[in-house]
Amino acid sequence: MKHNDYEDPEYARAYLAEADSIPFRKDGEGVLLSFIPEDVSRVLDLGTGDGRLIALLLSHCPKASFTGTDSSATMIEAASVKFSAIDRVEIVQHDLYDSLAGFGDFDVVVSSFAIHHCSHERKKSLYEEIFNCLNPGGVFYNLEHVASPSEHLHKRFLDALGVRSEDEGNILLDPVAQIQWLREMGFIDVDIHWKWLELCLFGGVKGG
Ligand SMILES: C[S@@+](CC[C@H](N)C(=O)[O-])C[C@H]1O[C@@H](n2cnc3c(N)ncnc32)[C@H](O)[C@@H]1O
């Protein structure tokens, strides 16, 4: 298991308290939602936090069952409480560095602002595992914190968030490199579907 800043309860609670105030995130979430087919059976949310994306997707995918994973006990607790009365949501403690084999097959894999905490090597192998656990025609969309192409734009992003420096746990990568990997793995219709400074939605479809 790798170090995860969100294992510190105070750090995790501070994120949850501020989560709604991240500029334009709701726009990115709205675009993500628009790419998710409604008639799906199984949805996986990696690094679910308190289950923010699952909460958005519950009514969008009325027949789906959801698995949300996270390694932070505080996040697991928050998500478990949020969905305690909803049978079609399961919250599982799982580290993003550990294999997805064993979770079964999915129609949809989503993630928001989580995979950038992994090394670039693990990002790539995780995307491969995501490809392998998707059913043919399944989709993967990652609403992600990505690297800026210049120091000026990076500073502009930090200013917009009102923070002075990058969190040490962030391992940011250019989204173009990430969509190139997805294309090489066999995802189709891959694109950067939405972007504002370092917030970016990218992903595609497993052809077949
Ligand atoms: C910025 S929060 C995003 C949470 C949620 N997806 C959202 O959009 O609100 C990042 C999440 O990634 C999780 N995370 C970071 N590193 C992880 C790891 N190695 N394994 C599992 N979860 C991890 C954290 O615990 C945290 O819940």
PDB file of C-alpha atoms and ligand atoms in Angstrom:
ATOM      1  CA  MET A   1       0.000   0.000   0.000  1.00  0.00           C
ATOM      2  CA  LYS A   2       1.308   3.463  -0.940  1.00  0.00           C
ATOM      3  CA  HIS A   3       1.107   6.547   1.231  1.00  0.00           C
ATOM      4  CA  ASN A   4      -2.176   8.407   0.745  1.00  0.00           C
ATOM      5  CA  ASP A   5      -2.507  11.877   2.309  1.00  0.00           C
ATOM      6  CA  TYR A   6      -6.235  11.235   2.700  1.00  0.00           C
ATOM      7  CA  GLU A   7      -5.459   8.603   5.337  1.00  0.00           C
ATOM      8  CA  ASP A   8      -5.020  11.587   7.659  1.00  0.00           C
ATOM      9  CA  PRO A   9      -8.621  12.195   8.808  1.00  0.00           C
ATOM     10  CA  GLU A  10      -8.083  15.966   9.026  1.00  0.00           C
ATOM     11  CA  TYR A  11      -6.732  16.130   5.472  1.00  0.00           C
ATOM     12  CA  ALA A  12      -9.637  14.052   4.169  1.00  0.00           C
ATOM     13  CA  ARG A  13     -12.251  16.129   6.027  1.00  0.00           C
ATOM     14  CA  ALA A  14     -10.657  19.381   4.828  1.00  0.00           C
ATOM     15  CA  TYR A  15     -10.950  18.155   1.214  1.00  0.00           C
ATOM     16  CA  LEU A  16     -14.591  17.164   1.671  1.00  0.00           C
ATOM     17  CA  ALA A  17     -15.414  20.536   3.235  1.00  0.00           C
ATOM     18  CA  GLU A  18     -13.910  22.370   0.225  1.00  0.00           C
ATOM     19  CA  ALA A  19     -14.898  19.926  -2.532  1.00  0.00           C
ATOM     20  CA  ASP A  20     -17.834  21.994  -3.802  1.00  0.00           C
ATOM     21  CA  SER A  21     -15.753  25.133  -4.093  1.00  0.00           C
ATOM     22  CA  ILE A  22     -13.290  23.795  -6.695  1.00  0.00           C
ATOM     23  CA  PRO A  23     -13.924  26.113  -9.670  1.00  0.00           C
ATOM     24  CA  PHE A  24     -15.769  24.610 -12.639  1.00  0.00           C
ATOM     25  CA  ARG A  25     -15.709  21.047 -11.277  1.00  0.00           C
ATOM     26  CA  LYS A  26     -19.485  20.811 -11.622  1.00  0.00           C
ATOM     27  CA  ASP A  27     -19.118  21.655 -15.313  1.00  0.00           C
ATOM     28  CA  GLY A  28     -16.633  18.802 -15.720  1.00  0.00           C
ATOM     29  CA  GLU A  29     -18.902  16.456 -13.774  1.00  0.00           C
ATOM     30  CA  GLY A  30     -21.824  17.444 -16.002  1.00  0.00           C
ATOM     31  CA  VAL A  31     -19.851  16.600 -19.132  1.00  0.00           C
ATOM     32  CA  LEU A  32     -18.751  13.281 -17.581  1.00  0.00           C
ATOM     33  CA  LEU A  33     -22.379  12.420 -16.853  1.00  0.00           C
ATOM     34  CA  SER A  34     -23.319  13.191 -20.470  1.00  0.00           C
ATOM     35  CA  PHE A  35     -20.934  10.457 -21.661  1.00  0.00           C
ATOM     36  CA  ILE A  36     -22.263   7.705 -19.388  1.00  0.00           C
ATOM     37  CA  PRO A  37     -24.864   5.394 -20.971  1.00  0.00           C
ATOM     38  CA  GLU A  38     -27.971   5.157 -18.792  1.00  0.00           C
ATOM     39  CA  ASP A  39     -28.798   1.491 -19.380  1.00  0.00           C
ATOM     40  CA  VAL A  40     -25.784  -0.096 -17.676  1.00  0.00           C
ATOM     41  CA  SER A  41     -25.492  -2.810 -15.042  1.00  0.00           C
ATOM     42  CA  ARG A  42     -22.173  -2.331 -13.241  1.00  0.00           C
ATOM     43  CA  VAL A  43     -20.242   0.858 -12.477  1.00  0.00           C
ATOM     44  CA  LEU A  44     -16.843   1.163 -10.745  1.00  0.00           C
ATOM     45  CA  ASP A  45     -15.642   4.457  -9.205  1.00  0.00           C
ATOM     46  CA  LEU A  46     -11.931   4.408  -8.344  1.00  0.00           C
ATOM     47  CA  GLY A  47     -10.818   6.661  -5.468  1.00  0.00           C
ATOM     48  CA  THR A  48     -14.435   7.426  -4.708  1.00  0.00           C
ATOM     49  CA  GLY A  49     -13.826   9.649  -1.654  1.00  0.00           C
ATOM     50  CA  ASP A  50     -17.210  10.167  -0.040  1.00  0.00           C
ATOM     51  CA  GLY A  51     -18.883   8.803  -3.178  1.00  0.00           C
ATOM     52  CA  ARG A  52     -19.396  12.123  -4.931  1.00  0.00           C
ATOM     53  CA  LEU A  53     -19.484  10.659  -8.458  1.00  0.00           C
ATOM     54  CA  ILE A  54     -21.640   7.708  -7.413  1.00  0.00           C
ATOM     55  CA  ALA A  55     -24.170  10.122  -5.913  1.00  0.00           C
ATOM     56  CA  LEU A  56     -24.335  11.912  -9.278  1.00  0.00           C
ATOM     57  CA  LEU A  57     -24.644   8.672 -11.237  1.00  0.00           C
ATOM     58  CA  LEU A  58     -27.264   6.930  -9.087  1.00  0.00           C
ATOM     59  CA  SER A  59     -30.288   8.460 -10.795  1.00  0.00           C
ATOM     60  CA  HIS A  60     -28.540   8.658 -14.189  1.00  0.00           C
ATOM     61  CA  CYS A  61     -28.066   4.865 -14.216  1.00  0.00           C
ATOM     62  CA  PRO A  62     -31.218   3.664 -12.435  1.00  0.00           C
ATOM     63  CA  LYS A  63     -30.597  -0.071 -12.923  1.00  0.00           C
ATOM     64  CA  ALA A  64     -26.880  -0.096 -12.141  1.00  0.00           C
ATOM     65  CA  SER A  65     -25.055  -1.435  -9.134  1.00  0.00           C
ATOM     66  CA  PHE A  66     -22.046   0.603  -8.035  1.00  0.00           C
ATOM     67  CA  THR A  67     -18.688  -0.266  -6.495  1.00  0.00           C
ATOM     68  CA  GLY A  68     -16.730   2.615  -4.999  1.00  0.00           C
ATOM     69  CA  THR A  69     -13.143   2.046  -3.883  1.00  0.00           C
ATOM     70  CA  ASP A  70     -10.781   4.084  -1.743  1.00  0.00           C
ATOM     71  CA  SER A  71      -7.897   3.390   0.634  1.00  0.00           C
ATOM     72  CA  SER A  72      -8.663   6.144   3.168  1.00  0.00           C
ATOM     73  CA  ALA A  73     -10.608   4.907   6.196  1.00  0.00           C
ATOM     74  CA  THR A  74     -12.149   8.378   6.615  1.00  0.00           C
ATOM     75  CA  MET A  75     -13.398   8.361   3.024  1.00  0.00           C
ATOM     76  CA  ILE A  76     -14.652   4.770   3.304  1.00  0.00           C
ATOM     77  CA  GLU A  77     -16.593   5.738   6.425  1.00  0.00           C
ATOM     78  CA  ALA A  78     -18.058   8.873   4.782  1.00  0.00           C
ATOM     79  CA  ALA A  79     -19.134   6.973   1.662  1.00  0.00           C
ATOM     80  CA  SER A  80     -20.498   4.023   3.658  1.00  0.00           C
ATOM     81  CA  VAL A  81     -22.651   6.356   5.756  1.00  0.00           C
ATOM     82  CA  LYS A  82     -23.855   8.241   2.668  1.00  0.00           C
ATOM     83  CA  PHE A  83     -25.048   5.060   0.925  1.00  0.00           C
ATOM     84  CA  SER A  84     -26.021   2.979   3.978  1.00  0.00           C
ATOM     85  CA  ALA A  85     -29.653   2.792   2.847  1.00  0.00           C
ATOM     86  CA  ILE A  86     -28.903   2.070  -0.810  1.00  0.00           C
ATOM     87  CA  ASP A  87     -28.420  -1.631  -1.580  1.00  0.00           C
ATOM     88  CA  ARG A  88     -27.024  -1.123  -5.048  1.00  0.00           C
ATOM     89  CA  VAL A  89     -23.910   0.697  -3.762  1.00  0.00           C
ATOM     90  CA  GLU A  90     -20.969  -1.145  -2.203  1.00  0.00           C
ATOM     91  CA  ILE A  91     -17.949   0.686  -0.809  1.00  0.00           C
ATOM     92  CA  VAL A  92     -14.706  -1.288  -0.698  1.00  0.00           C
ATOM     93  CA  GLN A  93     -11.351  -0.464   0.848  1.00  0.00           C
ATOM     94  CA  HIS A  94      -8.824  -0.863  -1.954  1.00  0.00           C
ATOM     95  CA  ASP A  95      -5.521   0.732  -2.879  1.00  0.00           C
ATOM     96  CA  LEU A  96      -5.144   2.049  -6.415  1.00  0.00           C
ATOM     97  CA  TYR A  97      -1.772   0.293  -6.566  1.00  0.00           C
ATOM     98  CA  ASP A  98      -3.448  -3.084  -6.037  1.00  0.00           C
ATOM     99  CA  SER A  99      -4.848  -5.146  -8.887  1.00  0.00           C
ATOM    100  CA  LEU A 100      -8.439  -4.683 -10.038  1.00  0.00           C
ATOM    101  CA  ALA A 101      -8.641  -8.407 -10.812  1.00  0.00           C
ATOM    102  CA  GLY A 102     -11.277  -9.858  -8.525  1.00  0.00           C
ATOM    103  CA  PHE A 103     -13.755  -6.999  -8.880  1.00  0.00           C
ATOM    104  CA  GLY A 104     -15.285  -8.627 -11.967  1.00  0.00           C
ATOM    105  CA  ASP A 105     -16.427  -6.914 -15.159  1.00  0.00           C
ATOM    106  CA  PHE A 106     -17.948  -3.458 -15.529  1.00  0.00           C
ATOM    107  CA  ASP A 107     -19.856  -1.434 -18.109  1.00  0.00           C
ATOM    108  CA  VAL A 108     -18.535   1.845 -16.758  1.00  0.00           C
ATOM    109  CA  VAL A 109     -15.360   2.810 -14.909  1.00  0.00           C
ATOM    110  CA  VAL A 110     -15.084   6.388 -13.663  1.00  0.00           C
ATOM    111  CA  SER A 111     -12.734   8.273 -11.415  1.00  0.00           C
ATOM    112  CA  SER A 112     -12.438  11.846 -10.276  1.00  0.00           C
ATOM    113  CA  PHE A 113      -9.305  13.571  -9.030  1.00  0.00           C
ATOM    114  CA  ALA A 114      -7.788  10.331  -7.683  1.00  0.00           C
ATOM    115  CA  ILE A 115      -5.525   8.591 -10.211  1.00  0.00           C
ATOM    116  CA  HIS A 116      -3.102  11.548 -10.279  1.00  0.00           C
ATOM    117  CA  HIS A 117      -1.962  10.346  -6.852  1.00  0.00           C
ATOM    118  CA  CYS A 118      -0.380   7.313  -8.568  1.00  0.00           C
ATOM    119  CA  SER A 119       3.049   7.202 -10.217  1.00  0.00           C
ATOM    120  CA  HIS A 120       3.002   7.543 -13.994  1.00  0.00           C
ATOM    121  CA  GLU A 121       3.961   3.861 -14.273  1.00  0.00           C
ATOM    122  CA  ARG A 122       0.965   2.873 -12.136  1.00  0.00           C
ATOM    123  CA  LYS A 123      -1.368   5.236 -14.009  1.00  0.00           C
ATOM    124  CA  LYS A 124      -0.529   3.377 -17.200  1.00  0.00           C
ATOM    125  CA  SER A 125      -0.836  -0.124 -15.751  1.00  0.00           C
ATOM    126  CA  LEU A 126      -4.072   0.883 -13.994  1.00  0.00           C
ATOM    127  CA  TYR A 127      -5.530   2.074 -17.301  1.00  0.00           C
ATOM    128  CA  GLU A 128      -4.607  -1.333 -18.757  1.00  0.00           C
ATOM    129  CA  GLU A 129      -6.393  -3.074 -15.889  1.00  0.00           C
ATOM    130  CA  ILE A 130      -9.407  -0.814 -16.421  1.00  0.00           C
ATOM    131  CA  PHE A 131      -9.448  -1.770 -20.108  1.00  0.00           C
ATOM    132  CA  ASN A 132      -9.314  -5.448 -19.135  1.00  0.00           C
ATOM    133  CA  CYS A 133     -12.179  -5.250 -16.626  1.00  0.00           C
ATOM    134  CA  LEU A 134     -14.522  -3.416 -19.026  1.00  0.00           C
ATOM    135  CA  ASN A 135     -17.106  -5.332 -21.019  1.00  0.00           C
ATOM    136  CA  PRO A 136     -16.986  -4.763 -24.798  1.00  0.00           C
ATOM    137  CA  GLY A 137     -18.594  -1.383 -25.430  1.00  0.00           C
ATOM    138  CA  GLY A 138     -17.842  -0.333 -21.853  1.00  0.00           C
ATOM    139  CA  VAL A 139     -16.597   3.175 -21.118  1.00  0.00           C
ATOM    140  CA  PHE A 140     -13.877   4.767 -18.995  1.00  0.00           C
ATOM    141  CA  TYR A 141     -13.916   8.453 -18.080  1.00  0.00           C
ATOM    142  CA  ASN A 142     -11.427  10.119 -15.768  1.00  0.00           C
ATOM    143  CA  LEU A 143     -12.136  13.612 -14.437  1.00  0.00           C
ATOM    144  CA  GLU A 144      -8.601  14.366 -13.459  1.00  0.00           C
ATOM    145  CA  HIS A 145      -6.090  16.850 -12.140  1.00  0.00           C
ATOM    146  CA  VAL A 146      -3.464  17.068 -14.882  1.00  0.00           C
ATOM    147  CA  ALA A 147      -0.200  18.899 -15.487  1.00  0.00           C
ATOM    148  CA  SER A 148      -0.130  22.407 -16.941  1.00  0.00           C
ATOM    149  CA  PRO A 149       1.888  22.926 -20.120  1.00  0.00           C
ATOM    150  CA  SER A 150       3.690  25.938 -18.589  1.00  0.00           C
ATOM    151  CA  GLU A 151       4.738  27.296 -15.203  1.00  0.00           C
ATOM    152  CA  HIS A 152       2.613  30.379 -15.871  1.00  0.00           C
ATOM    153  CA  LEU A 153      -0.555  28.317 -16.350  1.00  0.00           C
ATOM    154  CA  HIS A 154       0.306  26.181 -13.328  1.00  0.00           C
ATOM    155  CA  LYS A 155       0.570  29.320 -11.204  1.00  0.00           C
ATOM    156  CA  ARG A 156      -2.684  30.600 -12.641  1.00  0.00           C
ATOM    157  CA  PHE A 157      -4.383  27.360 -11.578  1.00  0.00           C
ATOM    158  CA  LEU A 158      -2.954  27.520  -8.052  1.00  0.00           C
ATOM    159  CA  ASP A 159      -4.065  31.179  -7.819  1.00  0.00           C
ATOM    160  CA  ALA A 160      -7.577  30.258  -8.938  1.00  0.00           C
ATOM    161  CA  LEU A 161      -7.703  27.647  -6.174  1.00  0.00           C
ATOM    162  CA  GLY A 162      -6.229  30.086  -3.680  1.00  0.00           C
ATOM    163  CA  VAL A 163      -3.299  27.840  -2.790  1.00  0.00           C
ATOM    164  CA  ARG A 164       0.408  28.651  -2.840  1.00  0.00           C
ATOM    165  CA  SER A 165       2.035  25.368  -3.747  1.00  0.00           C
ATOM    166  CA  GLU A 166       1.276  21.988  -5.209  1.00  0.00           C
ATOM    167  CA  ASP A 167       0.302  19.220  -2.785  1.00  0.00           C
ATOM    168  CA  GLU A 168       3.168  16.756  -2.431  1.00  0.00           C
ATOM    169  CA  GLY A 169       0.839  13.849  -3.116  1.00  0.00           C
ATOM    170  CA  ASN A 170      -0.018  15.105  -6.596  1.00  0.00           C
ATOM    171  CA  ILE A 171       1.864  13.393  -9.450  1.00  0.00           C
ATOM    172  CA  LEU A 172       0.558  15.387 -12.366  1.00  0.00           C
ATOM    173  CA  LEU A 173       0.862  14.310 -15.981  1.00  0.00           C
ATOM    174  CA  ASP A 174       0.049  15.916 -19.327  1.00  0.00           C
ATOM    175  CA  PRO A 175      -3.403  14.670 -20.460  1.00  0.00           C
ATOM    176  CA  VAL A 176      -2.231  14.257 -24.059  1.00  0.00           C
ATOM    177  CA  ALA A 177       0.228  11.565 -22.939  1.00  0.00           C
ATOM    178  CA  GLN A 178      -2.581   9.848 -21.046  1.00  0.00           C
ATOM    179  CA  ILE A 179      -5.048   9.784 -23.942  1.00  0.00           C
ATOM    180  CA  GLN A 180      -2.263   8.470 -26.189  1.00  0.00           C
ATOM    181  CA  TRP A 181      -1.836   5.518 -23.801  1.00  0.00           C
ATOM    182  CA  LEU A 182      -5.602   4.873 -23.874  1.00  0.00           C
ATOM    183  CA  ARG A 183      -5.598   4.831 -27.682  1.00  0.00           C
ATOM    184  CA  GLU A 184      -2.626   2.451 -27.768  1.00  0.00           C
ATOM    185  CA  MET A 185      -4.424   0.109 -25.360  1.00  0.00           C
ATOM    186  CA  GLY A 186      -7.394  -0.171 -27.707  1.00  0.00           C
ATOM    187  CA  PHE A 187      -9.831   2.414 -26.365  1.00  0.00           C
ATOM    188  CA  ILE A 188     -11.705   4.190 -29.166  1.00  0.00           C
ATOM    189  CA  ASP A 189     -13.385   7.612 -29.319  1.00  0.00           C
ATOM    190  CA  VAL A 190     -10.740   8.790 -26.890  1.00  0.00           C
ATOM    191  CA  ASP A 191     -10.481  12.518 -26.410  1.00  0.00           C
ATOM    192  CA  ILE A 192     -10.040  15.307 -23.929  1.00  0.00           C
ATOM    193  CA  HIS A 193     -13.748  15.960 -23.617  1.00  0.00           C
ATOM    194  CA  TRP A 194     -13.557  18.944 -21.266  1.00  0.00           C
ATOM    195  CA  LYS A 195     -10.799  21.012 -19.717  1.00  0.00           C
ATOM    196  CA  TRP A 196     -10.278  24.079 -17.551  1.00  0.00           C
ATOM    197  CA  LEU A 197      -6.627  24.754 -16.657  1.00  0.00           C
ATOM    198  CA  GLU A 198      -5.563  21.615 -14.740  1.00  0.00           C
ATOM    199  CA  LEU A 199      -9.013  20.042 -14.468  1.00  0.00           C
ATOM    200  CA  CYS A 200      -9.603  17.692 -17.337  1.00  0.00           C
ATOM    201  CA  LEU A 201     -12.060  15.026 -18.430  1.00  0.00           C
ATOM    202  CA  PHE A 202     -10.672  12.376 -20.746  1.00  0.00           C
ATOM    203  CA  GLY A 203     -11.586   8.829 -21.665  1.00  0.00           C
ATOM    204  CA  GLY A 204     -13.179   6.624 -24.265  1.00  0.00           C
ATOM    205  CA  VAL A 205     -14.885   3.391 -25.163  1.00  0.00           C
ATOM    206  CA  LYS A 206     -13.678  -0.211 -25.221  1.00  0.00           C
ATOM    207  CA  GLY A 207     -14.491  -1.176 -28.776  1.00  0.00           C
ATOM    208  CA  GLY A 208     -16.170  -4.487 -29.569  1.00  0.00           C
TER     209      GLY A 208
HETATM  210  C1  LIG B   1      -9.230  14.552  -4.312  1.00  0.00           C
HETATM  211  S1  LIG B   1      -9.946  13.151  -3.548  1.00  0.00           S
HETATM  212  C2  LIG B   1     -11.253  12.794  -4.712  1.00  0.00           C
HETATM  213  C3  LIG B   1     -12.362  11.996  -4.103  1.00  0.00           C
HETATM  214  C4  LIG B   1     -13.593  11.832  -5.009  1.00  0.00           C
HETATM  215  N1  LIG B   1     -13.314  11.009  -6.154  1.00  0.00           N
HETATM  216  C5  LIG B   1     -14.137  13.176  -5.414  1.00  0.00           C
HETATM  217  O1  LIG B   1     -14.129  13.494  -6.607  1.00  0.00           O
HETATM  218  O2  LIG B   1     -14.551  13.931  -4.543  1.00  0.00           O
HETATM  219  C6  LIG B   1      -8.762  11.869  -3.919  1.00  0.00           C
HETATM  220  C7  LIG B   1      -9.187  10.508  -3.440  1.00  0.00           C
HETATM  221  O3  LIG B   1      -8.262   9.536  -3.897  1.00  0.00           O
HETATM  222  C8  LIG B   1      -8.018   8.628  -2.849  1.00  0.00           C
HETATM  223  N2  LIG B   1      -6.692   8.021  -3.021  1.00  0.00           N
HETATM  224  C9  LIG B   1      -5.489   8.653  -3.116  1.00  0.00           C
HETATM  225  N3  LIG B   1      -4.501   7.753  -3.245  1.00  0.00           N
HETATM  226  C10 LIG B   1      -5.093   6.528  -3.232  1.00  0.00           C
HETATM  227  C11 LIG B   1      -4.611   5.205  -3.324  1.00  0.00           C
HETATM  228  N4  LIG B   1      -3.310   4.922  -3.474  1.00  0.00           N
HETATM  229  N5  LIG B   1      -5.506   4.196  -3.288  1.00  0.00           N
HETATM  230  C12 LIG B   1      -6.845   4.447  -3.146  1.00  0.00           C
HETATM  231  N6  LIG B   1      -7.366   5.687  -3.047  1.00  0.00           N
HETATM  232  C13 LIG B   1      -6.497   6.709  -3.097  1.00  0.00           C
HETATM  233  C14 LIG B   1      -8.088   9.476  -1.598  1.00  0.00           C
HETATM  234  O4  LIG B   1      -8.302   8.709  -0.436  1.00  0.00           O
HETATM  235  C15 LIG B   1      -9.227  10.407  -1.922  1.00  0.00           C
HETATM  236  O5  LIG B   1     -10.471   9.881  -1.529  1.00  0.00           O
END
